[in-house]
Amino acid sequence: MNRLARSLASRSCAVTRGERMLRGVVAVFLGAVAMSTLDNPWCAIPAGVCATFLAIGAITGWCPPDLFSRAATTTAPNVLGYPEARRDLLG
């Protein structure tokens, strides 16, 4: 598996096939709404953006809310010597 595939797989929503098909249907519907309202950009642009994100999510399994999630940061080891929850306390 190449680096791109691994990064996409790590950011997937893990949705079922039915949910991805439903996203695809909704993306087609929103795309049609965006195309039919081209004379009203305040409606067509958000509908087109949402349709694009839903289509990408339907094809790849990626979730648009992943754009706003933060990566886990590593913390410095405990310098005071108290046991941490990340280690085995009884071992």
GROMACS .gro file of C-alpha atoms in nm:
model
   91
    1MET     CA    1   0.000   0.000   0.000
    2ASN     CA    2   0.149   0.335  -0.096
    3ARG     CA    3   0.168   0.644   0.123
    4LEU     CA    4  -0.141   0.812  -0.027
    5ALA     CA    5  -0.355   0.503   0.019
    6ARG     CA    6  -0.238   0.467   0.378
    7SER     CA    7  -0.315   0.829   0.459
    8LEU     CA    8  -0.661   0.802   0.304
    9ALA     CA    9  -0.728   0.477   0.487
   10SER     CA   10  -0.625   0.625   0.820
   11ARG     CA   11  -0.865   0.916   0.772
   12SER     CA   12  -1.165   0.711   0.662
   13CYS     CA   13  -1.498   0.717   0.838
   14ALA     CA   14  -1.535   0.339   0.825
   15VAL     CA   15  -1.889   0.367   0.691
   16THR     CA   16  -2.081   0.078   0.544
   17ARG     CA   17  -2.144   0.025   0.175
   18GLY     CA   18  -2.508   0.132   0.216
   19GLU     CA   19  -2.410   0.462   0.376
   20ARG     CA   20  -2.163   0.531   0.098
   21MET     CA   21  -2.430   0.458  -0.163
   22LEU     CA   22  -2.668   0.693   0.019
   23ARG     CA   23  -2.399   0.963   0.015
   24GLY     CA   24  -2.363   0.913  -0.357
   25VAL     CA   25  -2.737   0.949  -0.415
   26VAL     CA   26  -2.751   1.263  -0.200
   27ALA     CA   27  -2.448   1.402  -0.384
   28VAL     CA   28  -2.623   1.354  -0.719
   29PHE     CA   29  -2.938   1.519  -0.584
   30LEU     CA   30  -2.743   1.816  -0.441
   31GLY     CA   31  -2.551   1.848  -0.766
   32ALA     CA   32  -2.880   1.870  -0.952
   33VAL     CA   33  -3.003   2.136  -0.710
   34ALA     CA   34  -2.680   2.331  -0.759
   35MET     CA   35  -2.711   2.312  -1.137
   36SER     CA   36  -3.077   2.416  -1.133
   37THR     CA   37  -3.010   2.720  -0.913
   38LEU     CA   38  -2.715   2.865  -1.104
   39ASP     CA   39  -2.894   3.201  -1.126
   40ASN     CA   40  -2.883   3.223  -0.742
   41PRO     CA   41  -2.515   3.190  -0.641
   42TRP     CA   42  -2.596   3.211  -0.270
   43CYS     CA   43  -2.774   2.877  -0.310
   44ALA     CA   44  -2.578   2.714  -0.592
   45ILE     CA   45  -2.229   2.753  -0.446
   46PRO     CA   46  -2.297   2.589  -0.105
   47ALA     CA   47  -2.500   2.313  -0.270
   48GLY     CA   48  -2.218   2.247  -0.516
   49VAL     CA   49  -1.956   2.240  -0.240
   50CYS     CA   50  -2.165   2.001  -0.031
   51ALA     CA   51  -2.230   1.780  -0.334
   52THR     CA   52  -1.857   1.768  -0.406
   53PHE     CA   53  -1.769   1.669  -0.050
   54LEU     CA   54  -2.043   1.405  -0.041
   55ALA     CA   55  -1.927   1.260  -0.373
   56ILE     CA   56  -1.567   1.244  -0.249
   57GLY     CA   57  -1.688   1.077   0.071
   58ALA     CA   58  -1.899   0.829  -0.124
   59ILE     CA   59  -1.611   0.729  -0.349
   60THR     CA   60  -1.323   0.723  -0.101
   61GLY     CA   61  -1.492   0.674   0.237
   62TRP     CA   62  -1.330   0.996   0.359
   63CYS     CA   63  -1.526   1.224   0.592
   64PRO     CA   64  -1.530   1.601   0.545
   65PRO     CA   65  -1.525   1.661   0.925
   66ASP     CA   66  -1.174   1.511   0.919
   67LEU     CA   67  -1.059   1.847   0.785
   68PHE     CA   68  -1.123   1.999   1.127
   69SER     CA   69  -0.984   1.719   1.344
   70ARG     CA   70  -0.651   1.775   1.507
   71ALA     CA   71  -0.369   1.526   1.495
   72ALA     CA   72  -0.277   1.361   1.821
   73THR     CA   73   0.017   1.536   1.976
   74THR     CA   74   0.275   1.358   2.181
   75THR     CA   75   0.332   1.480   2.531
   76ALA     CA   76   0.655   1.488   2.723
   77PRO     CA   77   0.711   1.201   2.966
   78ASN     CA   78   0.609   1.260   3.323
   79VAL     CA   79   0.904   1.427   3.495
   80LEU     CA   80   0.759   1.406   3.848
   81GLY     CA   81   0.768   1.027   3.863
   82TYR     CA   82   0.396   0.965   3.910
   83PRO     CA   83   0.254   0.665   3.723
   84GLU     CA   84   0.073   0.757   3.403
   85ALA     CA   85  -0.235   0.602   3.253
   86ARG     CA   86  -0.043   0.525   2.933
   87ARG     CA   87   0.173   0.273   3.116
   88ASP     CA   88   0.081  -0.044   3.302
   89LEU     CA   89   0.034   0.053   3.665
   90LEU     CA   90   0.068  -0.294   3.813
   91GLY     CA   91   0.346  -0.429   3.599
   0.00000   0.00000   0.00000
